[in-house]
């Protein structure tokens, strides 16, 4: 997506730098427009270096390009963070006395504003009225959070965390980077759900994977124009319409289906919870209670690591005639910290072990991920970059993952 990030002149302007990185790291193209006052808090050099684009706040720069018209028309999304009382007032009044307010008047896509100011300013009748006007025009004005403000004061008026603004911004664009066609015609294969390892014809060893994150990935990939193949193990939610579905039950079946899909695949995302072990033997008939009173003993054997196998299979595939493009492979890692290392350290080691292009790290606590509708992840790239923590619905996370894959594919 093309995003314009407007930055108002408040102390929270420094937090917009983290927000900018969240956007760029998930593959979006961002132009920053600070107000004159904002450049007193964070200089234009910072915005230029982080966005990779020249930065201006005046309609008098590059007059021949008529920047406010171009930027406003081309933006798929405009986010203003922090939106100060002054920016809210100027936007509500329809002023166009600098590049940001001029661009806002030319906006064709969604606009999201994240206010930050002292509590008295936020509660002032003038600001309340301005927020109401902006909302009545369809602009999303996020509620500021409560907490410590610039000085010793505290109360509502704090800029929400960058991860929350990021989530709200993507939600305003219909759930994400929807529809810019970054994966038009590309084949995305996603493994989804939890495998079941049969003990006998009626029993299995399973896991709690709901499949929600995998389905959200499928939606995100479809929204980018991809052809989606789901290698679908057991899931609690239905797949979106428009996917090719290969149903599997066990890890071995899942591996076969993934490897079969691989030659035609441009992006593989291993979102399935694959059982690491299976019963050494599957009884052909239902296991009965023993008459002699002894309990059965289960022997488990290791399942293949499908992600690792896919990475190894890729090496053979890429050298082969008839394959013209790269194959991006991504994995998920659910990690807790332990006595030896924190979750990030474990995830970095896992990324190296698996050899995939990037790993999506879920930091898991007691019941933070399975079945939940939202998620917090960090994207670790084999190139060494790591995103700031991304928080949001599974769809928002999915959009970030799919955008990251699309940006690697386009490299
Ligand atoms: N995965 C896989 N095959 C397996 C196990 C996992 O392809 N047999 C994939 C998952 O789909 C996920 C990634 O590997 O994308 C990470 O899975 P995880 O279970 O967290 O990693 P493990 O290698 O099992 O590491 P550990 O259990 O030691 O943390």
XYZ file of C-alpha atoms and ligand atoms in Angstrom:
440
model
C 0.000 0.000 0.000
C 0.993 3.601 -0.441
C 0.696 5.270 2.931
C 1.070 8.906 3.928
C 2.159 9.283 7.539
C 1.352 12.762 8.852
C 3.204 13.733 12.010
C 1.918 16.528 14.228
C 4.076 18.707 16.453
C 3.932 16.963 19.812
C 6.438 15.239 22.016
C 4.962 11.884 20.918
C 6.325 12.538 17.392
C 9.249 10.265 18.251
C 6.855 7.325 18.569
C 5.813 7.854 14.946
C 9.277 6.589 13.981
C 8.379 3.137 15.366
C 5.031 3.299 13.589
C 6.818 4.150 10.342
C 9.069 1.121 10.755
C 6.075 -1.147 11.327
C 4.632 0.038 8.020
C 7.835 -0.205 5.997
C 8.842 -3.571 7.462
C 5.522 -5.028 6.442
C 6.174 -3.982 2.868
C 4.304 -0.671 2.608
C 5.581 2.397 0.822
C 5.400 5.353 3.204
C 5.774 9.077 2.599
C 6.103 11.105 5.787
C 4.648 14.604 6.029
C 5.590 16.255 9.317
C 4.100 19.600 10.212
C 6.500 22.501 10.680
C 6.117 22.106 14.445
C 6.814 18.346 14.248
C 10.237 18.988 12.741
C 11.179 20.732 16.000
C 10.733 17.388 17.759
C 12.079 14.986 15.109
C 14.128 16.257 12.182
C 13.334 15.550 8.537
C 16.569 13.538 8.192
C 15.101 10.860 10.483
C 11.945 10.578 8.395
C 13.884 10.519 5.134
C 16.271 7.822 6.334
C 13.512 5.619 7.751
C 11.070 6.025 4.847
C 13.542 6.179 1.972
C 11.663 9.162 0.516
C 12.338 12.900 0.539
C 10.363 14.756 3.168
C 8.752 18.162 3.001
C 6.050 20.018 4.862
C 5.551 22.848 2.441
C 3.355 23.162 -0.628
C 6.101 25.431 -2.026
C 8.631 22.595 -2.491
C 8.555 20.819 -5.880
C 5.690 23.042 -7.001
C 5.742 21.475 -10.478
C 4.748 18.109 -8.955
C 1.781 19.598 -7.076
C 2.616 17.330 -4.166
C -0.534 17.702 -2.066
C -2.680 16.607 -5.018
C -0.405 13.726 -5.972
C 0.111 12.434 -2.434
C -3.548 12.754 -1.474
C -4.750 11.009 -4.614
C -2.194 8.229 -4.559
C -2.415 7.343 -0.879
C -4.279 4.117 -0.079
C -4.238 5.242 3.538
C -3.369 8.405 5.467
C -2.397 8.077 9.116
C -1.778 11.106 11.318
C 0.160 10.301 14.498
C 0.381 12.168 16.720
C -2.635 14.267 15.758
C -2.272 17.331 17.965
C -5.190 19.573 18.975
C -3.933 21.988 16.329
C -3.865 19.404 13.511
C -7.343 18.165 14.477
C -8.648 21.739 14.436
C -7.081 22.603 11.089
C -8.318 19.367 9.524
C -11.826 19.876 10.904
C -11.882 23.458 9.588
C -10.703 22.297 6.165
C -7.624 24.517 6.196
C -4.927 23.802 3.648
C -2.084 25.933 4.915
C 0.617 23.277 4.777
C 1.356 20.066 2.877
C -0.293 17.792 5.458
C -3.625 19.605 5.658
C -3.660 20.115 1.877
C -3.030 16.384 1.374
C -5.834 15.535 3.811
C -8.266 17.538 1.679
C -7.198 15.586 -1.403
C -7.484 12.155 0.304
C -9.365 9.467 -1.568
C -8.654 6.573 0.803
C -9.250 6.063 4.508
C -7.811 8.527 7.044
C -6.864 7.488 10.576
C -5.889 10.007 13.257
C -4.230 9.126 16.534
C -4.530 12.135 18.862
C -2.019 12.996 21.560
C -2.253 16.038 23.817
C -2.709 17.109 27.413
C -5.906 15.888 29.056
C -7.414 19.395 29.304
C -6.889 19.974 25.587
C -8.392 16.573 24.725
C -11.427 17.274 26.916
C -11.855 20.879 25.744
C -15.175 21.545 24.007
C -13.354 22.819 20.914
C -11.407 19.569 20.526
C -14.505 17.459 21.260
C -16.370 19.301 18.499
C -13.463 18.921 16.053
C -13.248 15.174 16.713
C -16.982 14.876 16.180
C -16.782 16.732 12.864
C -13.893 14.567 11.651
C -15.665 11.360 12.663
C -18.877 12.488 10.969
C -16.841 12.773 7.767
C -15.749 9.147 8.035
C -12.304 9.778 9.491
C -11.221 7.260 12.133
C -10.119 9.145 15.246
C -8.585 6.647 17.676
C -9.128 7.258 21.387
C -5.907 8.283 23.117
C -4.840 6.128 26.035
C -4.505 7.209 29.655
C -1.171 7.539 31.308
C 1.836 9.717 31.896
C 1.871 12.791 29.648
C 4.721 15.136 28.772
C 5.209 16.678 32.181
C 4.174 15.465 35.578
C 0.551 15.270 34.488
C -1.249 12.088 33.574
C -4.683 11.207 32.188
C -6.281 10.571 28.798
C -4.253 12.120 25.984
C -1.371 9.722 25.503
C -0.599 8.486 21.999
C -1.604 4.802 21.725
C 1.277 2.354 21.258
C 2.567 2.181 17.638
C 1.434 -1.470 17.365
C -2.121 -0.420 18.242
C -2.138 2.484 15.757
C -0.748 0.109 13.123
C -3.573 -2.359 13.811
C -6.247 0.365 13.705
C -4.799 1.779 10.484
C -4.821 -1.570 8.705
C -8.295 -2.334 10.041
C -9.498 0.925 8.411
C -8.356 -0.399 5.041
C -10.717 -3.335 5.224
C -8.410 -5.440 7.302
C -5.127 -4.674 5.744
C -3.136 -4.062 2.659
C -6.157 -5.390 0.855
C -6.223 -5.381 -2.834
C -3.074 -3.722 -4.104
C -2.471 -6.925 -6.023
C 1.084 -7.462 -4.811
C 0.622 -11.226 -5.323
C -1.425 -11.090 -8.506
C -1.220 -14.474 -10.211
C 1.210 -15.875 -7.614
C 0.534 -19.215 -5.952
C 0.551 -19.109 -2.151
C 0.450 -22.426 -0.310
C -0.537 -22.285 3.349
C -0.581 -25.215 5.759
C -3.371 -24.709 8.269
C -4.755 -26.315 11.444
C -3.517 -29.106 13.676
C -2.499 -32.586 12.578
C -4.036 -35.704 14.087
C -1.923 -38.805 14.576
C -4.023 -41.956 14.633
C -3.690 -44.428 17.494
C -6.394 -46.716 16.194
C -9.453 -46.256 13.961
C -11.219 -44.071 16.546
C -8.478 -42.327 18.557
C -5.772 -39.841 17.727
C -3.153 -37.564 19.261
C -4.045 -33.990 18.367
C -3.389 -30.410 19.398
C -5.330 -27.245 20.126
C -4.631 -25.343 16.907
C -7.832 -23.558 15.824
C -6.664 -22.779 12.284
C -7.769 -19.126 12.653
C -4.356 -17.639 11.872
C -3.986 -19.854 8.801
C -7.425 -18.884 7.496
C -6.605 -15.206 8.035
C -3.410 -15.736 6.011
C -5.504 -17.246 3.226
C -7.836 -14.215 3.247
C -4.880 -11.831 3.207
C -3.241 -13.656 0.293
C -6.516 -13.745 -1.671
C -6.908 -10.010 -1.064
C -3.500 -9.482 -2.688
C -4.605 -11.326 -5.785
C -2.892 -14.647 -5.004
C -4.061 -18.111 -5.994
C -4.244 -19.899 -2.656
C -3.765 -23.589 -1.898
C -4.660 -24.629 1.630
C -3.107 -27.790 2.959
C -5.776 -28.179 5.560
C -5.413 -30.293 8.683
C -8.026 -30.174 11.452
C -9.378 -26.638 11.985
C -12.281 -25.124 13.916
C -13.069 -22.450 11.345
C -14.123 -22.702 7.729
C -11.700 -21.711 4.970
C -12.466 -18.578 2.945
C -14.090 -19.077 -0.428
C -11.830 -19.207 -3.425
C -9.014 -21.454 -2.124
C -7.928 -24.815 -3.529
C -8.100 -27.197 -0.602
C -6.061 -30.327 0.006
C -7.357 -32.060 3.137
C -4.876 -33.934 5.298
C -4.950 -35.526 8.697
C -1.476 -36.575 9.816
C 1.935 -34.925 9.652
C 3.064 -37.431 7.018
C 0.075 -36.601 4.815
C 0.696 -32.899 5.360
C 4.330 -33.266 4.320
C 3.350 -35.134 1.146
C 0.760 -32.488 0.232
C 3.154 -29.587 0.868
C 5.965 -31.181 -1.140
C 3.576 -31.947 -3.975
C 2.374 -28.342 -4.099
C 5.905 -26.920 -3.866
C 6.983 -26.879 -7.539
C 4.053 -24.573 -8.450
C 4.328 -22.489 -5.265
C 5.740 -18.943 -5.032
C 5.157 -18.480 -1.302
C 4.835 -21.259 1.297
C 3.630 -20.328 4.772
C 3.777 -23.138 7.319
C 1.073 -22.060 9.741
C -0.039 -25.571 10.695
C 0.644 -27.034 14.104
C 2.397 -30.201 12.991
C 2.741 -32.963 15.566
C 6.397 -33.611 16.262
C 5.659 -37.241 17.192
C 3.264 -39.976 16.080
C 2.476 -43.372 17.515
C 5.036 -45.919 16.303
C 2.152 -48.117 15.270
C -1.458 -47.459 14.404
C -3.646 -50.328 15.537
C -5.832 -51.677 12.751
C -8.663 -52.294 15.194
C -9.819 -50.390 18.250
C -7.441 -50.829 21.180
C -9.306 -52.698 23.934
C -8.852 -52.467 27.672
C -6.565 -55.304 28.664
C -8.326 -58.154 30.464
C -5.183 -58.865 32.472
C -5.293 -55.376 34.039
C -2.084 -54.037 32.410
C -2.170 -50.585 30.824
C -1.105 -50.084 27.226
C 2.212 -48.365 26.604
C 2.435 -45.897 23.750
C 5.654 -45.656 21.795
C 6.083 -42.448 19.805
C 8.416 -41.793 16.905
C 9.544 -38.499 15.402
C 7.612 -36.965 12.542
C 9.503 -35.261 9.740
C 10.032 -31.518 10.041
C 7.923 -30.408 7.081
C 9.265 -26.863 7.055
C 12.851 -28.098 6.963
C 11.972 -30.666 4.288
C 10.394 -27.911 2.175
C 13.533 -25.776 2.489
C 15.672 -28.734 1.392
C 13.303 -29.554 -1.480
C 13.496 -25.928 -2.626
C 17.236 -26.167 -3.158
C 16.674 -28.970 -5.667
C 13.727 -27.201 -7.277
C 15.364 -23.851 -7.911
C 18.097 -25.341 -10.020
C 15.583 -27.076 -12.214
C 14.434 -25.864 -15.639
C 10.916 -24.601 -15.855
C 11.014 -22.718 -12.553
C 11.375 -19.079 -13.266
C 10.945 -17.327 -9.949
C 12.024 -17.493 -6.338
C 10.174 -19.474 -3.693
C 9.681 -17.691 -0.385
C 9.250 -19.970 2.641
C 7.970 -18.783 6.018
C 7.417 -20.572 9.305
C 5.752 -19.820 12.593
C 7.313 -20.291 15.990
C 5.424 -20.347 19.251
C 7.938 -19.696 22.002
C 8.074 -19.055 25.702
C 11.144 -17.803 27.458
C 12.905 -20.248 29.780
C 15.945 -20.441 32.021
C 18.317 -20.617 29.052
C 17.024 -17.820 26.812
C 14.238 -15.378 25.984
C 11.686 -16.078 23.206
C 13.567 -13.945 20.636
C 16.796 -15.857 21.175
C 14.974 -19.169 20.793
C 13.286 -17.885 17.628
C 16.563 -16.697 16.085
C 18.046 -20.150 16.674
C 14.947 -21.773 15.182
C 15.120 -19.542 12.093
C 18.713 -20.616 11.522
C 17.859 -24.279 12.167
C 14.920 -24.325 9.783
C 16.666 -22.349 7.035
C 13.469 -20.584 5.908
C 13.302 -16.952 4.743
C 11.461 -15.625 7.746
C 9.889 -16.770 10.943
C 6.811 -15.310 12.606
C 7.381 -15.421 16.342
C 4.403 -15.769 18.654
C 5.319 -15.225 22.257
C 2.979 -17.600 24.049
C 1.813 -17.443 27.615
C -0.786 -19.573 29.333
C -3.695 -19.204 26.860
C -2.589 -16.280 24.745
C -2.718 -17.778 21.301
C -4.701 -20.933 20.772
C -8.221 -20.060 19.671
C -7.766 -16.361 20.382
C -8.847 -13.810 17.782
C -5.847 -11.562 18.139
C -2.164 -12.105 18.263
C 1.195 -10.465 18.954
C 4.061 -11.400 16.701
C 7.545 -10.355 15.634
C 8.763 -11.081 12.112
C 12.375 -12.295 12.037
C 13.952 -12.236 8.610
C 16.861 -14.469 7.589
C 18.512 -11.271 6.328
C 18.833 -10.215 9.973
C 16.017 -7.683 10.275
C 13.443 -7.982 13.023
C 10.144 -6.107 13.107
C 8.920 -4.295 16.175
C 6.233 -6.356 17.948
C 3.048 -6.299 15.880
C -0.231 -6.493 17.748
C -3.650 -6.922 16.217
C -6.300 -9.272 14.977
C -5.115 -12.420 13.251
C -6.059 -10.714 9.977
C -3.816 -7.741 10.726
C -0.966 -10.129 11.546
C -1.761 -12.089 8.379
C -1.573 -8.942 6.262
C 1.835 -8.109 7.697
C 3.087 -11.661 7.035
C 1.748 -11.749 3.485
C 3.109 -8.263 2.736
C 6.517 -9.324 4.026
C 6.461 -12.415 1.808
C 5.389 -10.295 -1.182
C 8.248 -7.859 -0.603
C 10.769 -10.749 -0.506
C 9.283 -12.192 -3.681
C 9.608 -8.832 -5.428
C 13.273 -8.436 -4.513
N 6.778 -27.579 11.681
C 6.876 -28.501 10.644
N 6.980 -29.835 10.921
C 7.009 -30.266 12.198
C 6.924 -29.328 13.258
C 6.806 -28.002 12.958
O 6.864 -28.083 9.494
N 7.111 -31.566 12.434
C 6.704 -26.141 11.341
C 5.494 -25.427 11.869
O 4.439 -25.398 10.934
C 6.042 -24.022 12.102
C 7.498 -24.249 12.445
O 7.797 -25.557 11.952
O 5.989 -23.231 10.950
C 7.873 -24.166 13.902
O 7.297 -25.177 14.627
P 7.677 -25.488 16.161
O 6.870 -26.657 16.587
O 7.549 -24.261 16.943
O 9.178 -25.844 16.028
P 9.947 -27.130 16.366
O 10.907 -27.363 15.256
O 9.014 -28.256 16.705
O 10.812 -26.708 17.599
P 10.591 -26.934 19.166
O 9.401 -27.841 19.351
O 11.880 -27.542 19.560
O 10.393 -25.557 19.705
